[in-house]
Amino acid sequence: MKILLTGGSGLIGTRILETNKGHQFATPDLPDFDITDKDLVARTFQDYQPDIVFHLAAYTNTQAAQSSPDKSHAINVVGTSNVLEACQKVGSRVLFFSTDFVFDGEKGSYTEEDGPNPIGEYAKHKKEAENLVSQSGLDYLIIRTAYPYRAVYELKSDCVRWMLPKLASKEKLTLVDDQYLTPTFVDELVSSVYLLVDKKAEGIYHVTGSECLSFLDMGKIVCEVWGFDKSLISGISLEEFNAKMDRVNVNPKNSCLSTDKLKKDFGLVLSDFRTGVSLMKKQLEV
């Protein structure tokens, strides 16, 4: 299968490439490949003629998107539109990666049937991009995931790795205790992606870890798995944290995703957080 991967240098994209099993990948990326350049996107797709496009390239800084909404819109919406138009011209399928942030967080345990109601600019743009994908007329798969973490990735931290050096040096951490999410071990996300693509899954699927936790819950589990002192961590409300950090509130209070559809259709259940970080720890010890 010929796959064109946008965002191939990212946290998830690099792991997709590292675990490739026989597929032919093209991985155009910045600075040479800019998805906001419509003509460049079209030429790249014509040259490679992919069977499917894995579209991961995105502007994901939720706080910066509030102050620079035009940049977020250009990459997340216009860029996606350019990718879809190029897919239409070469007749390729598309896999679009989306986010739990498309929901407002008022309910939790969101299914694929629940209607999105994004509250921040980034989330609004991802939802707009989802609409473009679903209305494109292409064979499409949208995967919504949340808070990915992995053992090694040098270009960007994640919801687990940022804690490790701080806790190892006995630095005290204050973690939000009333925002709930479903953290996802990247290795299992990627293996699920390959299975869904091979099975020609269509529509929307939630692919996340199987446990709904607060950041404080996650910190306690990280301490237990690594043997750090749990007294180093304490809780704070999301409202207090945003005020302390002078942040705009764009985080859903409970964006936990239900993966019942994934289990029903394909028998897939990703690990709980303790299992995921234990696997991550083993990889770091090799």
PDB file of N, CA, C and O in Angstrom, residues 62-93:
ATOM      1  N   THR A  62      -3.111  24.748  21.646  1.00  0.00           N
ATOM      2  CA  THR A  62      -4.456  25.262  21.905  1.00  0.00           C
ATOM      3  C   THR A  62      -4.444  26.695  22.424  1.00  0.00           C
ATOM      4  O   THR A  62      -5.354  27.473  22.114  1.00  0.00           O
ATOM      5  N   GLN A  63      -3.441  27.054  23.211  1.00  0.00           N
ATOM      6  CA  GLN A  63      -3.369  28.419  23.725  1.00  0.00           C
ATOM      7  C   GLN A  63      -2.977  29.402  22.628  1.00  0.00           C
ATOM      8  O   GLN A  63      -3.566  30.473  22.492  1.00  0.00           O
ATOM      9  N   ALA A  64      -1.985  29.032  21.828  1.00  0.00           N
ATOM     10  CA  ALA A  64      -1.548  29.910  20.736  1.00  0.00           C
ATOM     11  C   ALA A  64      -2.653  30.091  19.704  1.00  0.00           C
ATOM     12  O   ALA A  64      -2.763  31.152  19.078  1.00  0.00           O
ATOM     13  N   ALA A  65      -3.479  29.062  19.531  1.00  0.00           N
ATOM     14  CA  ALA A  65      -4.577  29.165  18.566  1.00  0.00           C
ATOM     15  C   ALA A  65      -5.585  30.231  18.976  1.00  0.00           C
ATOM     16  O   ALA A  65      -6.251  30.826  18.123  1.00  0.00           O
ATOM     17  N   GLN A  66      -5.696  30.485  20.273  1.00  0.00           N
ATOM     18  CA  GLN A  66      -6.612  31.533  20.734  1.00  0.00           C
ATOM     19  C   GLN A  66      -6.119  32.914  20.329  1.00  0.00           C
ATOM     20  O   GLN A  66      -6.907  33.778  19.957  1.00  0.00           O
ATOM     21  N   SER A  67      -4.807  33.105  20.400  1.00  0.00           N
ATOM     22  CA  SER A  67      -4.242  34.415  20.064  1.00  0.00           C
ATOM     23  C   SER A  67      -3.896  34.537  18.584  1.00  0.00           C
ATOM     24  O   SER A  67      -3.754  35.648  18.069  1.00  0.00           O
ATOM     25  N   SER A  68      -3.746  33.389  17.902  1.00  0.00           N
ATOM     26  CA  SER A  68      -3.433  33.397  16.463  1.00  0.00           C
ATOM     27  C   SER A  68      -4.407  32.489  15.718  1.00  0.00           C
ATOM     28  O   SER A  68      -4.000  31.501  15.090  1.00  0.00           O
ATOM     29  N   PRO A  69      -5.698  32.813  15.766  1.00  0.00           N
ATOM     30  CA  PRO A  69      -6.684  31.918  15.140  1.00  0.00           C
ATOM     31  C   PRO A  69      -6.509  31.784  13.634  1.00  0.00           C
ATOM     32  O   PRO A  69      -6.834  30.738  13.065  1.00  0.00           O
ATOM     33  N   ASP A  70      -5.990  32.825  12.985  1.00  0.00           N
ATOM     34  CA  ASP A  70      -5.800  32.747  11.533  1.00  0.00           C
ATOM     35  C   ASP A  70      -4.780  31.672  11.169  1.00  0.00           C
ATOM     36  O   ASP A  70      -4.947  30.953  10.174  1.00  0.00           O
ATOM     37  N   LYS A  71      -3.729  31.555  11.969  1.00  0.00           N
ATOM     38  CA  LYS A  71      -2.707  30.533  11.706  1.00  0.00           C
ATOM     39  C   LYS A  71      -3.282  29.141  11.912  1.00  0.00           C
ATOM     40  O   LYS A  71      -3.060  28.231  11.100  1.00  0.00           O
ATOM     41  N   SER A  72      -4.033  28.975  12.990  1.00  0.00           N
ATOM     42  CA  SER A  72      -4.668  27.689  13.251  1.00  0.00           C
ATOM     43  C   SER A  72      -5.634  27.329  12.130  1.00  0.00           C
ATOM     44  O   SER A  72      -5.654  26.187  11.645  1.00  0.00           O
ATOM     45  N   HIS A  73      -6.425  28.287  11.692  1.00  0.00           N
ATOM     46  CA  HIS A  73      -7.397  28.033  10.622  1.00  0.00           C
ATOM     47  C   HIS A  73      -6.695  27.686   9.314  1.00  0.00           C
ATOM     48  O   HIS A  73      -7.117  26.778   8.586  1.00  0.00           O
ATOM     49  N   ALA A  74      -5.611  28.392   9.024  1.00  0.00           N
ATOM     50  CA  ALA A  74      -4.891  28.148   7.769  1.00  0.00           C
ATOM     51  C   ALA A  74      -4.373  26.715   7.708  1.00  0.00           C
ATOM     52  O   ALA A  74      -4.477  26.046   6.673  1.00  0.00           O
ATOM     53  N   ILE A  75      -3.812  26.233   8.804  1.00  0.00           N
ATOM     54  CA  ILE A  75      -3.231  24.886   8.808  1.00  0.00           C
ATOM     55  C   ILE A  75      -4.305  23.821   8.985  1.00  0.00           C
ATOM     56  O   ILE A  75      -4.369  22.849   8.223  1.00  0.00           O
ATOM     57  N   ASN A  76      -5.165  24.013   9.973  1.00  0.00           N
ATOM     58  CA  ASN A  76      -6.116  22.957  10.329  1.00  0.00           C
ATOM     59  C   ASN A  76      -7.315  22.862   9.390  1.00  0.00           C
ATOM     60  O   ASN A  76      -7.869  21.771   9.217  1.00  0.00           O
ATOM     61  N   VAL A  77      -7.710  23.983   8.799  1.00  0.00           N
ATOM     62  CA  VAL A  77      -8.887  23.970   7.923  1.00  0.00           C
ATOM     63  C   VAL A  77      -8.486  24.095   6.451  1.00  0.00           C
ATOM     64  O   VAL A  77      -8.777  23.210   5.639  1.00  0.00           O
ATOM     65  N   VAL A  78      -7.797  25.182   6.105  1.00  0.00           N
ATOM     66  CA  VAL A  78      -7.404  25.376   4.704  1.00  0.00           C
ATOM     67  C   VAL A  78      -6.450  24.267   4.268  1.00  0.00           C
ATOM     68  O   VAL A  78      -6.584  23.706   3.171  1.00  0.00           O
ATOM     69  N   GLY A  79      -5.501  23.927   5.125  1.00  0.00           N
ATOM     70  CA  GLY A  79      -4.570  22.849   4.796  1.00  0.00           C
ATOM     71  C   GLY A  79      -5.285  21.529   4.568  1.00  0.00           C
ATOM     72  O   GLY A  79      -4.977  20.789   3.625  1.00  0.00           O
ATOM     73  N   THR A  80      -6.253  21.234   5.421  1.00  0.00           N
ATOM     74  CA  THR A  80      -7.027  20.001   5.251  1.00  0.00           C
ATOM     75  C   THR A  80      -7.835  20.036   3.960  1.00  0.00           C
ATOM     76  O   THR A  80      -7.929  19.035   3.238  1.00  0.00           O
ATOM     77  N   SER A  81      -8.398  21.186   3.635  1.00  0.00           N
ATOM     78  CA  SER A  81      -9.137  21.329   2.381  1.00  0.00           C
ATOM     79  C   SER A  81      -8.233  21.055   1.183  1.00  0.00           C
ATOM     80  O   SER A  81      -8.630  20.377   0.224  1.00  0.00           O
ATOM     81  N   ASN A  82      -7.001  21.554   1.241  1.00  0.00           N
ATOM     82  CA  ASN A  82      -6.048  21.314   0.153  1.00  0.00           C
ATOM     83  C   ASN A  82      -5.725  19.825   0.019  1.00  0.00           C
ATOM     84  O   ASN A  82      -5.635  19.287  -1.096  1.00  0.00           O
ATOM     85  N   VAL A  83      -5.543  19.166   1.154  1.00  0.00           N
ATOM     86  CA  VAL A  83      -5.255  17.729   1.147  1.00  0.00           C
ATOM     87  C   VAL A  83      -6.427  16.956   0.549  1.00  0.00           C
ATOM     88  O   VAL A  83      -6.246  16.050  -0.280  1.00  0.00           O
ATOM     89  N   LEU A  84      -7.640  17.309   0.937  1.00  0.00           N
ATOM     90  CA  LEU A  84      -8.821  16.602   0.441  1.00  0.00           C
ATOM     91  C   LEU A  84      -9.002  16.796  -1.065  1.00  0.00           C
ATOM     92  O   LEU A  84      -9.340  15.848  -1.788  1.00  0.00           O
ATOM     93  N   GLU A  85      -8.775  18.014  -1.533  1.00  0.00           N
ATOM     94  CA  GLU A  85      -8.908  18.268  -2.973  1.00  0.00           C
ATOM     95  C   GLU A  85      -7.880  17.454  -3.758  1.00  0.00           C
ATOM     96  O   GLU A  85      -8.189  16.903  -4.829  1.00  0.00           O
ATOM     97  N   ALA A  86      -6.668  17.354  -3.210  1.00  0.00           N
ATOM     98  CA  ALA A  86      -5.637  16.551  -3.875  1.00  0.00           C
ATOM     99  C   ALA A  86      -6.003  15.070  -3.854  1.00  0.00           C
ATOM    100  O   ALA A  86      -5.766  14.347  -4.828  1.00  0.00           O
ATOM    101  N   CYS A  87      -6.596  14.612  -2.749  1.00  0.00           N
ATOM    102  CA  CYS A  87      -7.064  13.221  -2.672  1.00  0.00           C
ATOM    103  C   CYS A  87      -8.120  12.945  -3.739  1.00  0.00           C
ATOM    104  O   CYS A  87      -8.127  11.876  -4.368  1.00  0.00           O
ATOM    105  N   GLN A  88      -9.017  13.892  -3.922  1.00  0.00           N
ATOM    106  CA  GLN A  88     -10.074  13.725  -4.922  1.00  0.00           C
ATOM    107  C   GLN A  88      -9.488  13.581  -6.325  1.00  0.00           C
ATOM    108  O   GLN A  88      -9.960  12.774  -7.131  1.00  0.00           O
ATOM    109  N   LYS A  89      -8.441  14.333  -6.600  1.00  0.00           N
ATOM    110  CA  LYS A  89      -7.849  14.312  -7.943  1.00  0.00           C
ATOM    111  C   LYS A  89      -7.118  13.006  -8.235  1.00  0.00           C
ATOM    112  O   LYS A  89      -7.082  12.559  -9.382  1.00  0.00           O
ATOM    113  N   VAL A  90      -6.525  12.392  -7.200  1.00  0.00           N
ATOM    114  CA  VAL A  90      -5.774  11.151  -7.441  1.00  0.00           C
ATOM    115  C   VAL A  90      -6.565   9.915  -7.020  1.00  0.00           C
ATOM    116  O   VAL A  90      -6.109   8.788  -7.211  1.00  0.00           O
ATOM    117  N   GLY A  91      -7.744  10.114  -6.421  1.00  0.00           N
ATOM    118  CA  GLY A  91      -8.601   8.989  -6.060  1.00  0.00           C
ATOM    119  C   GLY A  91      -8.132   8.196  -4.859  1.00  0.00           C
ATOM    120  O   GLY A  91      -8.331   6.978  -4.797  1.00  0.00           O
ATOM    121  N   SER A  92      -7.540   8.868  -3.878  1.00  0.00           N
ATOM    122  CA  SER A  92      -7.036   8.158  -2.701  1.00  0.00           C
ATOM    123  C   SER A  92      -8.016   8.244  -1.538  1.00  0.00           C
ATOM    124  O   SER A  92      -8.834   9.168  -1.454  1.00  0.00           O
ATOM    125  N   ARG A  93      -7.926   7.275  -0.642  1.00  0.00           N
ATOM    126  CA  ARG A  93      -8.658   7.330   0.620  1.00  0.00           C
ATOM    127  C   ARG A  93      -7.958   8.324   1.546  1.00  0.00           C
ATOM    128  O   ARG A  93      -6.807   8.707   1.315  1.00  0.00           O
TER     129      ARG A  93
END
